[in-house]
PDB file of C-alpha atoms and ligand atoms in Angstrom:
ATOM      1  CA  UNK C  80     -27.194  55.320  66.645  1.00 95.00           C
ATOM      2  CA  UNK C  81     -28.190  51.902  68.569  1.00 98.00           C
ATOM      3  CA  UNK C  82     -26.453  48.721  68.014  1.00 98.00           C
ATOM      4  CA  UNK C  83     -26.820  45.526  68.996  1.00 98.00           C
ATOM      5  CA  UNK C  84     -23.393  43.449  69.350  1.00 98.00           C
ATOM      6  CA  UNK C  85     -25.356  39.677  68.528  1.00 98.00           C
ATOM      7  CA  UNK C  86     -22.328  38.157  69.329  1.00 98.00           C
ATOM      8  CA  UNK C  87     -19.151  38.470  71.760  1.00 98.00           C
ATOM      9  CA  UNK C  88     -17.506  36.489  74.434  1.00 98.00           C
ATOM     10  CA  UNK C  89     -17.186  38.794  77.325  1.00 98.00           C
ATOM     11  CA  UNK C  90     -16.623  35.860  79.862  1.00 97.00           C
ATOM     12  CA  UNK C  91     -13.027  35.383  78.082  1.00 97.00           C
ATOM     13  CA  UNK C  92     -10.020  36.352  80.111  1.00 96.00           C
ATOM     14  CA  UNK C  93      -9.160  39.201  77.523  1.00 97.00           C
ATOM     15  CA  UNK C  94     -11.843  40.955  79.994  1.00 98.00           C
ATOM     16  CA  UNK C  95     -11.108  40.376  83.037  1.00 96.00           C
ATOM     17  CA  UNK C  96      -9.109  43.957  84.062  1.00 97.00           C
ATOM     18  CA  UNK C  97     -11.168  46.109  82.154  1.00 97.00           C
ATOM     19  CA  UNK C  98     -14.556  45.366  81.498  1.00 98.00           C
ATOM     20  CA  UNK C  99     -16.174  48.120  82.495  1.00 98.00           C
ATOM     21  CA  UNK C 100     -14.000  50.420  80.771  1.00 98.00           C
ATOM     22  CA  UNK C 101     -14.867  48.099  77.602  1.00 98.00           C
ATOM     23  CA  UNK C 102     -18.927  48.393  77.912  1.00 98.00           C
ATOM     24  CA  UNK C 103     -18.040  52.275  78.320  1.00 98.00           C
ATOM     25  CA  UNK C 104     -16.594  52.643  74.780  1.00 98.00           C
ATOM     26  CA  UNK C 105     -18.812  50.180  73.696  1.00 98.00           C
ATOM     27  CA  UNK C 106     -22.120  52.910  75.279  1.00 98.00           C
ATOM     28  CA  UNK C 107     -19.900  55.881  73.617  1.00 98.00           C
ATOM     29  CA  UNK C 108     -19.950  53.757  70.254  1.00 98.00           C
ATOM     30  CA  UNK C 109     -23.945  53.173  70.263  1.00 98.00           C
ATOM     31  CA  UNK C 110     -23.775  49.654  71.635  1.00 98.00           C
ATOM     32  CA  UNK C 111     -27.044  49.440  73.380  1.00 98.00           C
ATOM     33  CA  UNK C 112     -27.261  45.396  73.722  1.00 98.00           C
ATOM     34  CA  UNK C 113     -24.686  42.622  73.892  1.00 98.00           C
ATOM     35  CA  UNK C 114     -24.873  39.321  73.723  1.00 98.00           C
ATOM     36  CA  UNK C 115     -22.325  36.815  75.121  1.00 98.00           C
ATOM     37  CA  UNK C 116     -22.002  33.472  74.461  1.00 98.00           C
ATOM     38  CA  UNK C 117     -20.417  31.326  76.941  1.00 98.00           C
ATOM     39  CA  UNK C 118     -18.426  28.517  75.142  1.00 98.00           C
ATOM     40  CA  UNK C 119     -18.381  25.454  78.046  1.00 98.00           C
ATOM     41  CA  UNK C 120     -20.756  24.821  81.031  1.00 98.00           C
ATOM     42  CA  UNK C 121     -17.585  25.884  83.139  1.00 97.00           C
ATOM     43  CA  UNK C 122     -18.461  29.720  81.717  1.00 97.00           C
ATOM     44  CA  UNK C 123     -22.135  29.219  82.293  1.00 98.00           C
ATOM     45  CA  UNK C 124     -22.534  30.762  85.783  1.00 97.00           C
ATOM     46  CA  UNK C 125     -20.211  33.522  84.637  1.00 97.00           C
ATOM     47  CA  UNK C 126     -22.833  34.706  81.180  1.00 98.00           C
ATOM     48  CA  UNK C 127     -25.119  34.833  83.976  1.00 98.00           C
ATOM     49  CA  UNK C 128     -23.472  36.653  86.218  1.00 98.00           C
ATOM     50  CA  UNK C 129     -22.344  39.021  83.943  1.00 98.00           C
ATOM     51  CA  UNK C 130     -26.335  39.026  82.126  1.00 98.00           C
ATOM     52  CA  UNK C 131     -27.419  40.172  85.742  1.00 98.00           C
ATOM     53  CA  UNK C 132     -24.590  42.844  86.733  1.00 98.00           C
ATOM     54  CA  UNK C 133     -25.074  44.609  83.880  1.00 98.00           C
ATOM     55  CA  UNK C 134     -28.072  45.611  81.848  1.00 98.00           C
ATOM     56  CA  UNK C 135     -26.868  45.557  78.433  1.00 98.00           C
ATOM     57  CA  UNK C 136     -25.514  42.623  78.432  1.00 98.00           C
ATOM     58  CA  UNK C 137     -27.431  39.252  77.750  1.00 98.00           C
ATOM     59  CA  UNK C 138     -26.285  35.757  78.334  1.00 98.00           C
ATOM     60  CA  UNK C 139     -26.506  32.386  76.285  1.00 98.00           C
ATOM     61  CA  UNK C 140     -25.194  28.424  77.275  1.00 98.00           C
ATOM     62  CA  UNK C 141     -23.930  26.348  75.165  1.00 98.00           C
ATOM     63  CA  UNK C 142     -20.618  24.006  73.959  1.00 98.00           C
ATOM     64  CA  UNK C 143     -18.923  25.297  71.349  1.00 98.00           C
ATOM     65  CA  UNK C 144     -17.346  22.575  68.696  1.00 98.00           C
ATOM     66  CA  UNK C 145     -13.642  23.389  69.401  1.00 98.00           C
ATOM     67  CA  UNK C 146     -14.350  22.438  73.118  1.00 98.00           C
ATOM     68  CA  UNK C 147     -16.245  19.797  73.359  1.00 98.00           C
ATOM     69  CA  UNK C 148     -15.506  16.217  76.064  1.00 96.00           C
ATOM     70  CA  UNK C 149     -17.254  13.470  76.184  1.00 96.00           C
ATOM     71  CA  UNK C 150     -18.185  14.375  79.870  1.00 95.00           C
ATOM     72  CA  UNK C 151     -19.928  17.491  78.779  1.00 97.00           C
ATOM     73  CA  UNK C 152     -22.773  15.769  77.758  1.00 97.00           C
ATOM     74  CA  UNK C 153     -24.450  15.212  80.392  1.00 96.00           C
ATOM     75  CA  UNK C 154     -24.228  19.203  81.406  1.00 97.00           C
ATOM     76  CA  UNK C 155     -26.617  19.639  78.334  1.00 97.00           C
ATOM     77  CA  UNK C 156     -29.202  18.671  80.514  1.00 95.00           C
ATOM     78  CA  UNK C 157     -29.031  21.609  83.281  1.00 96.00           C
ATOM     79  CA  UNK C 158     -29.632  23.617  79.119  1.00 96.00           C
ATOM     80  CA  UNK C 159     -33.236  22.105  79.988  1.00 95.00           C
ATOM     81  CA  UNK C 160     -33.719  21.940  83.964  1.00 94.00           C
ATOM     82  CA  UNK C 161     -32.017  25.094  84.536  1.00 94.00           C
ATOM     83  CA  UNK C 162     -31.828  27.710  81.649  1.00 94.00           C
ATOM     84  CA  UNK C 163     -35.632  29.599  82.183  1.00 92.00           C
ATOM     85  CA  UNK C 164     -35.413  33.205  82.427  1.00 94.00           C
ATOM     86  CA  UNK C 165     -31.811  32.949  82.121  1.00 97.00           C
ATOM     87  CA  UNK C 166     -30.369  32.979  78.896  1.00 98.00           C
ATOM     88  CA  UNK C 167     -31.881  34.509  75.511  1.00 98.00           C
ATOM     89  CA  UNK C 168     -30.633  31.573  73.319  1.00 98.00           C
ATOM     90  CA  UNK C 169     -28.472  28.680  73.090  1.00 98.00           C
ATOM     91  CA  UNK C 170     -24.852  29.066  72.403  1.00 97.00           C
ATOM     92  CA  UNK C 171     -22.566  29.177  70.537  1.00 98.00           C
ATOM     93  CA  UNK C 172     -22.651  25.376  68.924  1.00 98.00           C
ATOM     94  CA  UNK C 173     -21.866  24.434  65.791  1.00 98.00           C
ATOM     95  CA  UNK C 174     -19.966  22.586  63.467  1.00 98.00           C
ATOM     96  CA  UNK C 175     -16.094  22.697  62.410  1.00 98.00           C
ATOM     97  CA  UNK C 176     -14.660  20.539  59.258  1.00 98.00           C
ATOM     98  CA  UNK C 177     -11.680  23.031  59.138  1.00 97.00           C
ATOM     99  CA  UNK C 178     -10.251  21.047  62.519  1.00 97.00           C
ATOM    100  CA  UNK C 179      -9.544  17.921  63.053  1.00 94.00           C
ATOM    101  CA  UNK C 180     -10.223  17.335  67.020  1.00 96.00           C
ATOM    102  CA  UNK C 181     -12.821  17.347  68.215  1.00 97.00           C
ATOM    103  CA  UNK C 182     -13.896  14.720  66.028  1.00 97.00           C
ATOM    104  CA  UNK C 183     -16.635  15.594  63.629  1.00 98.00           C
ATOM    105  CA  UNK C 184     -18.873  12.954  65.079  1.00 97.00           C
ATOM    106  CA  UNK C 185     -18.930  14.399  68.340  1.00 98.00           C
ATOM    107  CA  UNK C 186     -19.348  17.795  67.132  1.00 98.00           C
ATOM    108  CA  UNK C 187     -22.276  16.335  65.277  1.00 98.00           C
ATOM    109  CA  UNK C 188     -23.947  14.595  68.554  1.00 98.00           C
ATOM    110  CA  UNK C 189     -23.413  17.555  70.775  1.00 98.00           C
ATOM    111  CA  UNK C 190     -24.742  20.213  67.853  1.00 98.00           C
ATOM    112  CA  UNK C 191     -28.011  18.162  67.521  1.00 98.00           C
ATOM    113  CA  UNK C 192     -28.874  17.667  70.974  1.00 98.00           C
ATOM    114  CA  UNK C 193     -28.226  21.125  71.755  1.00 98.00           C
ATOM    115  CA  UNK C 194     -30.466  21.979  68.877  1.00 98.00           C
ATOM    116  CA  UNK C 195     -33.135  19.459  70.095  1.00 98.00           C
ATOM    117  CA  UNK C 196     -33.138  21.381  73.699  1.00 98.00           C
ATOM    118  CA  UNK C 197     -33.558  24.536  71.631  1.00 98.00           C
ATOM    119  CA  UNK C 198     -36.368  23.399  70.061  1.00 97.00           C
ATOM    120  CA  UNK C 199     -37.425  21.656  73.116  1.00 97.00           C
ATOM    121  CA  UNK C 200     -37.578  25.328  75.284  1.00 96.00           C
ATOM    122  CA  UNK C 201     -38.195  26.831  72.061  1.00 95.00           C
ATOM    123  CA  UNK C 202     -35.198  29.388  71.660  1.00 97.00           C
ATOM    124  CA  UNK C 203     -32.831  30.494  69.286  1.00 98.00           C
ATOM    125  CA  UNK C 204     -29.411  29.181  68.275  1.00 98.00           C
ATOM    126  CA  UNK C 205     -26.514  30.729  67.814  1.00 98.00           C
ATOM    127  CA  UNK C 206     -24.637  28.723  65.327  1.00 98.00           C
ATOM    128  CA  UNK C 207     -20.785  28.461  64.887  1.00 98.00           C
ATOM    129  CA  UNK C 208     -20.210  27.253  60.826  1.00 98.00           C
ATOM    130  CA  UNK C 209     -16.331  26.446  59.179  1.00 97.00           C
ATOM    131  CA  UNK C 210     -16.338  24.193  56.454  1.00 96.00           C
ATOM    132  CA  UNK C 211     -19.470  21.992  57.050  1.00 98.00           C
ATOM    133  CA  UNK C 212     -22.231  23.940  55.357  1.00 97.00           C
ATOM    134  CA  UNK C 213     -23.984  20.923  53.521  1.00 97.00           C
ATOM    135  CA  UNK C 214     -23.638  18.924  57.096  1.00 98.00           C
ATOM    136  CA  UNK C 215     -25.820  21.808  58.683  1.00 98.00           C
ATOM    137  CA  UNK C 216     -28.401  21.980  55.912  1.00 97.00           C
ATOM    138  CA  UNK C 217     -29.032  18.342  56.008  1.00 97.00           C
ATOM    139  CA  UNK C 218     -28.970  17.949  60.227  1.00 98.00           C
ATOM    140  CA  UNK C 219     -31.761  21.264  59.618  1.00 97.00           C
ATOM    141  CA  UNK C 220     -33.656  19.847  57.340  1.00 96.00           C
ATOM    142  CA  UNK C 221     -33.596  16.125  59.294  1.00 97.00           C
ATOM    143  CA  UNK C 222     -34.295  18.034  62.522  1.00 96.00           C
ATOM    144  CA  UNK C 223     -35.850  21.713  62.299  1.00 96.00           C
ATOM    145  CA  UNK C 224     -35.269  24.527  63.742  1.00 97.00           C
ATOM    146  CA  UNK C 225     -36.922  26.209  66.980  1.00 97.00           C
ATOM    147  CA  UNK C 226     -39.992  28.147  66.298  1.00 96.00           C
ATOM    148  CA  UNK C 227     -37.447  31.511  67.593  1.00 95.00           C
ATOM    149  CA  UNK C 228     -34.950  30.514  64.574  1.00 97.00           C
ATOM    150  CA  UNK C 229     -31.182  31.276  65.015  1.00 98.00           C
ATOM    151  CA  UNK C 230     -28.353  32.838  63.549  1.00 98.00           C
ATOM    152  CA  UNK C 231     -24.892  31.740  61.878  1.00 98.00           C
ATOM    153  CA  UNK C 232     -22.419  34.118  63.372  1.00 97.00           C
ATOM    154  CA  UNK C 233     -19.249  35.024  61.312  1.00 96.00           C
ATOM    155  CA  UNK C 234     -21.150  33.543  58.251  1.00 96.00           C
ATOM    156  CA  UNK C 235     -19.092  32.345  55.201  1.00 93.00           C
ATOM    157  CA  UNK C 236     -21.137  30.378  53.281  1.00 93.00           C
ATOM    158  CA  UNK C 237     -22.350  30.715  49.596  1.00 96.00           C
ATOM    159  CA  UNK C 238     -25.770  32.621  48.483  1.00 97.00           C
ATOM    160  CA  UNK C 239     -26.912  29.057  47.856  1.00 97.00           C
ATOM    161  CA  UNK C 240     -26.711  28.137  51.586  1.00 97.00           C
ATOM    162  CA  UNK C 241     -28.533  31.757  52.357  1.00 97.00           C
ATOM    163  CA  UNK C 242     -31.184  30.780  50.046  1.00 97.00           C
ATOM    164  CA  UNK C 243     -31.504  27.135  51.211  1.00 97.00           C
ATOM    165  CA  UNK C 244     -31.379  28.519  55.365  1.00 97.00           C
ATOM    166  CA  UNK C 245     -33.720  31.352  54.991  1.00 97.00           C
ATOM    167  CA  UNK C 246     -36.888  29.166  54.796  1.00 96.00           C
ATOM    168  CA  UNK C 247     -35.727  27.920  58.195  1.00 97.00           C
ATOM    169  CA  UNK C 248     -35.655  31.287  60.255  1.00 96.00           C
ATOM    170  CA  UNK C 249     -32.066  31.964  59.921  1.00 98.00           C
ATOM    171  CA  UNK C 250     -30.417  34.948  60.521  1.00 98.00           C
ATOM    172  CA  UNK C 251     -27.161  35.819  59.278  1.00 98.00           C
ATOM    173  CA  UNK C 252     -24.499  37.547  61.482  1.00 98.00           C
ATOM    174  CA  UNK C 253     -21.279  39.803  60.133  1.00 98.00           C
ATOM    175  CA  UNK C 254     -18.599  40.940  62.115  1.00 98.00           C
ATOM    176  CA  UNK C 255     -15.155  42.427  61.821  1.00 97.00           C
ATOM    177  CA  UNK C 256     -13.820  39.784  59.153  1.00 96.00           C
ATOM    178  CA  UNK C 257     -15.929  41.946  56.318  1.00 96.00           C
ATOM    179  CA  UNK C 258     -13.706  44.838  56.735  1.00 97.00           C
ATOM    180  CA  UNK C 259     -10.834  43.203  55.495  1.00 96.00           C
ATOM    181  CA  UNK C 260     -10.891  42.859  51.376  1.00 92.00           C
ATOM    182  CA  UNK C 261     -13.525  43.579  49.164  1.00 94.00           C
ATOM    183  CA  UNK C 262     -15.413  40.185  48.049  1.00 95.00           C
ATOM    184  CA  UNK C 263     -18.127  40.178  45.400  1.00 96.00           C
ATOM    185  CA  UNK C 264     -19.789  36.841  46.839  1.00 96.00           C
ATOM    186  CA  UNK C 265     -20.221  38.813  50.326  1.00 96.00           C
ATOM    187  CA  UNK C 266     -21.728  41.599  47.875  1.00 97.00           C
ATOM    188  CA  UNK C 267     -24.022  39.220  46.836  1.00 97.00           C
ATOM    189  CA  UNK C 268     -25.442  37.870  50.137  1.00 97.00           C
ATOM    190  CA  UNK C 269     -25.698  41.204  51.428  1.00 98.00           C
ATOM    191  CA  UNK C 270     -28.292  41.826  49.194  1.00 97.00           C
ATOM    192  CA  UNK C 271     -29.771  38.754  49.461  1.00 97.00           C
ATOM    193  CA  UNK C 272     -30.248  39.310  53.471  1.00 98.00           C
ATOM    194  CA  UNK C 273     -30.827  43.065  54.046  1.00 98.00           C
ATOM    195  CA  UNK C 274     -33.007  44.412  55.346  1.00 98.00           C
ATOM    196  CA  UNK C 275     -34.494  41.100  56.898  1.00 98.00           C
ATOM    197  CA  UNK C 276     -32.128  39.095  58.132  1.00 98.00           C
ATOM    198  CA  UNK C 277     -28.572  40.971  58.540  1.00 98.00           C
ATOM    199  CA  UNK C 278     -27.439  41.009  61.943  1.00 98.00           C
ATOM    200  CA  UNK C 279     -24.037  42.506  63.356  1.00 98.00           C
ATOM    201  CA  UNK C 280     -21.069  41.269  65.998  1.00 98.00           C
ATOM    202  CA  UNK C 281     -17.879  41.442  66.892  1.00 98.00           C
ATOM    203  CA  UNK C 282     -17.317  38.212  68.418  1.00 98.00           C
ATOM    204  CA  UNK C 283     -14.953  39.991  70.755  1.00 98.00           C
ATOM    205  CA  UNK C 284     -12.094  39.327  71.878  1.00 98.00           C
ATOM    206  CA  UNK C 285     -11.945  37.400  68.465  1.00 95.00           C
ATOM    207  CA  UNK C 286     -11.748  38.286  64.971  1.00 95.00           C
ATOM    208  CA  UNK C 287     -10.433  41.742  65.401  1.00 95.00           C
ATOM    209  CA  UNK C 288     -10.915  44.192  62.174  1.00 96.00           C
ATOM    210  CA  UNK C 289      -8.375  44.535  59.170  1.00 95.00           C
ATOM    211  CA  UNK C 290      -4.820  46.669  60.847  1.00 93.00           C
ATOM    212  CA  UNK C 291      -5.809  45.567  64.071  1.00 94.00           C
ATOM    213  CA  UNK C 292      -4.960  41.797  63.962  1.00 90.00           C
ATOM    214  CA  UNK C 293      -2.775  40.032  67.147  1.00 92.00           C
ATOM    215  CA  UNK C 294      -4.775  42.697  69.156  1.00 95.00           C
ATOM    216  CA  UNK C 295      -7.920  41.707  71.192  1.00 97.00           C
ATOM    217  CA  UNK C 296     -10.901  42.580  69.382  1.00 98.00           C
ATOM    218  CA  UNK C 297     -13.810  45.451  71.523  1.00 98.00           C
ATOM    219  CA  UNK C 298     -17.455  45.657  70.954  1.00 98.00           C
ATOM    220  CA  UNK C 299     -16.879  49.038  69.673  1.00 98.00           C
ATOM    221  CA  UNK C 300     -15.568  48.093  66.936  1.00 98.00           C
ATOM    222  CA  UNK C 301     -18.639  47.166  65.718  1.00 98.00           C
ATOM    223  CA  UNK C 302     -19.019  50.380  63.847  1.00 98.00           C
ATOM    224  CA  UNK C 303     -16.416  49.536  61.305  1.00 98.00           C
ATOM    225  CA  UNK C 304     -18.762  46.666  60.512  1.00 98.00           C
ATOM    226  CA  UNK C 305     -21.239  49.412  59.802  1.00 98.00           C
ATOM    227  CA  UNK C 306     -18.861  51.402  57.950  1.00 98.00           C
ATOM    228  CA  UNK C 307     -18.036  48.230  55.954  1.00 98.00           C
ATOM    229  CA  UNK C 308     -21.682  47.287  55.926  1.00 98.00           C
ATOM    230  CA  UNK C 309     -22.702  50.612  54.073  1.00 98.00           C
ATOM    231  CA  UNK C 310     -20.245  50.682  51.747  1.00 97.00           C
ATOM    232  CA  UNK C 311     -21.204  47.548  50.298  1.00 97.00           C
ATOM    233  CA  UNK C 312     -24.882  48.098  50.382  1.00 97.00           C
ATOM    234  CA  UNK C 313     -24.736  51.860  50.024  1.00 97.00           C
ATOM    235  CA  UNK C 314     -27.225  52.633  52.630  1.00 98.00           C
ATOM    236  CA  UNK C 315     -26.370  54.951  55.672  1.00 98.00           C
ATOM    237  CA  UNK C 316     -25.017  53.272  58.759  1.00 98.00           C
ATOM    238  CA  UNK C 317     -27.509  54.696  60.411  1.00 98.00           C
ATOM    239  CA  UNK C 318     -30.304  52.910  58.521  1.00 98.00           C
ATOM    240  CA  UNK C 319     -28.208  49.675  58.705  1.00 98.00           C
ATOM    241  CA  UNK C 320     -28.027  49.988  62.108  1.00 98.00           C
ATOM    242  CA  UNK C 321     -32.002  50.323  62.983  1.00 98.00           C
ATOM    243  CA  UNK C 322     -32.937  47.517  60.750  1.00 98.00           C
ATOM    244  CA  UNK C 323     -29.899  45.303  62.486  1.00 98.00           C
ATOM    245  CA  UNK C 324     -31.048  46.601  65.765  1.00 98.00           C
ATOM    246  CA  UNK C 325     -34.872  45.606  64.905  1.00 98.00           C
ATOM    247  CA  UNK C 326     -33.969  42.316  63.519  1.00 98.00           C
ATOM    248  CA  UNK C 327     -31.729  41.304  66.825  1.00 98.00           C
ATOM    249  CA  UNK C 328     -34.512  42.506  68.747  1.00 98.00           C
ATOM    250  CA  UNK C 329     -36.452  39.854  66.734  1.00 97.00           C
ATOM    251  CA  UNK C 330     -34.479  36.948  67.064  1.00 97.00           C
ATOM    252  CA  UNK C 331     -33.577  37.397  71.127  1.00 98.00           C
ATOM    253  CA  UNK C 332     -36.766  38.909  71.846  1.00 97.00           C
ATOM    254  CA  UNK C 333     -35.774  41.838  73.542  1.00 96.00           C
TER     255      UNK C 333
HETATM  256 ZN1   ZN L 477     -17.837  33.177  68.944  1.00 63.84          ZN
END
């Protein structure tokens, strides 16, 4: 089985004793690719580092809503002077109504420039969404996406949002939150985005899977999204996995 892990934070201090013994079990588990997204420019120099140490790992930049400063903003532009050959998207930004601070109006002036330097060096996004669905259609279809698309990691929107994103070259990302309670609306978007445009994470060390909470979540786990994955769609986790694999390949362009 290969896997790609679309989304994980393997600059976070959660890794810093063990990651090598982390990518092992990760290898053992079919993990062949894994994306990190650093979170604030102070992590940028570590994606790369990490990007260029070790093979299966890829990096992205970007400011994620729950950390944003006023000072950042002028970082965004090393995003556009600095970022070739670097980094295989731009990441993780987004939008948060389900906090308070950062404000939402600076969330919304750092998520659109970020997606204007996307579309500017024309690659993907990797898109953090609580809560402020309708704000991200509408800044989408003000804006546009980059030619490469994006994703939504984590995504918990409705099947109206899938079928109001798809047009725009979105991708939509699952991780370890599905194996917790069966829900009939995830049912239904599943089937509205396999094959072509499913993608899986873990968003390590976050959102670790149901009996494993208040521990720090592991790429590997990505195969109880699988397991999760096929029981809802009833198709092997092997076949999940290829068409996952194929789409990430896609989007990153690996
Ligand atoms: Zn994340």
């Amino acid at each position: 089985m290969e896997i790609i892990d679309v989304h994980c934070h393997l600059e976070a201090d959660e890794f810093c004793n063990d990651l090598e013994d982390v990518l092992k079990s990760a290898k053992s588990a079919g993990v062949i690719k894994l994306i990190t997204s650093s979170v604030i420019p102070e992590q940028w120099e570590k994606s790369l580092w990490l990007s260029q140490q070790y093979p299966e790992i890829e990096c992205t930049w970007g400011i994620h809503p729950w950390y944003l400063k006023e000072d950042y903003f002028n970082d965004l532009n090393r995003l556009l002077t600095d970022s070739a050959n670097k980094i295989v998207a731009i990441g993780e930004i987004g939008l948060d109504l389900k906090i308070d601070n950062p404000p939402y109006e600076l969330q919304e002036k750092f998520f659109i420039r970020q997606l204007e330097i996307a579309k500017e060096i024309n690659l993907p996004v990797i898109i953090h969404c609580r809560g402020a669905f309708s704000q991200l259609t509408g800044i989408i279809n003000k804006i546009g996406m980059p030619e490469r698309g994006g994703i939504i990691h984590a995504f918990k929107g409705s099947p109206e949002i899938v079928e109001q994103l798809i047009p725009h070259r979105i991708f939509f990302s699952l991780g370890c939150g599905i194996t917790y309670r069966y829900s009939s609306k995830r049912e239904k978007i599943l089937n509205q985005i396999y094959p072509d445009y499913l993608l899986v994470e873990t968003d390590s060390p976050d959102i670790p899977p149901a009996g494993q909470s208040g521990i720090r979540n592991v790429p590997s786990n990505i195969t109880l999204v699988l397991s999760a994955l096929a029981e809802y769609l009833k198709i092997s986790e092997l076949e999940i996995a290829k068409t996952t694999t194929k789409n990430a390949k896609k989007v990153f362009n690996l």
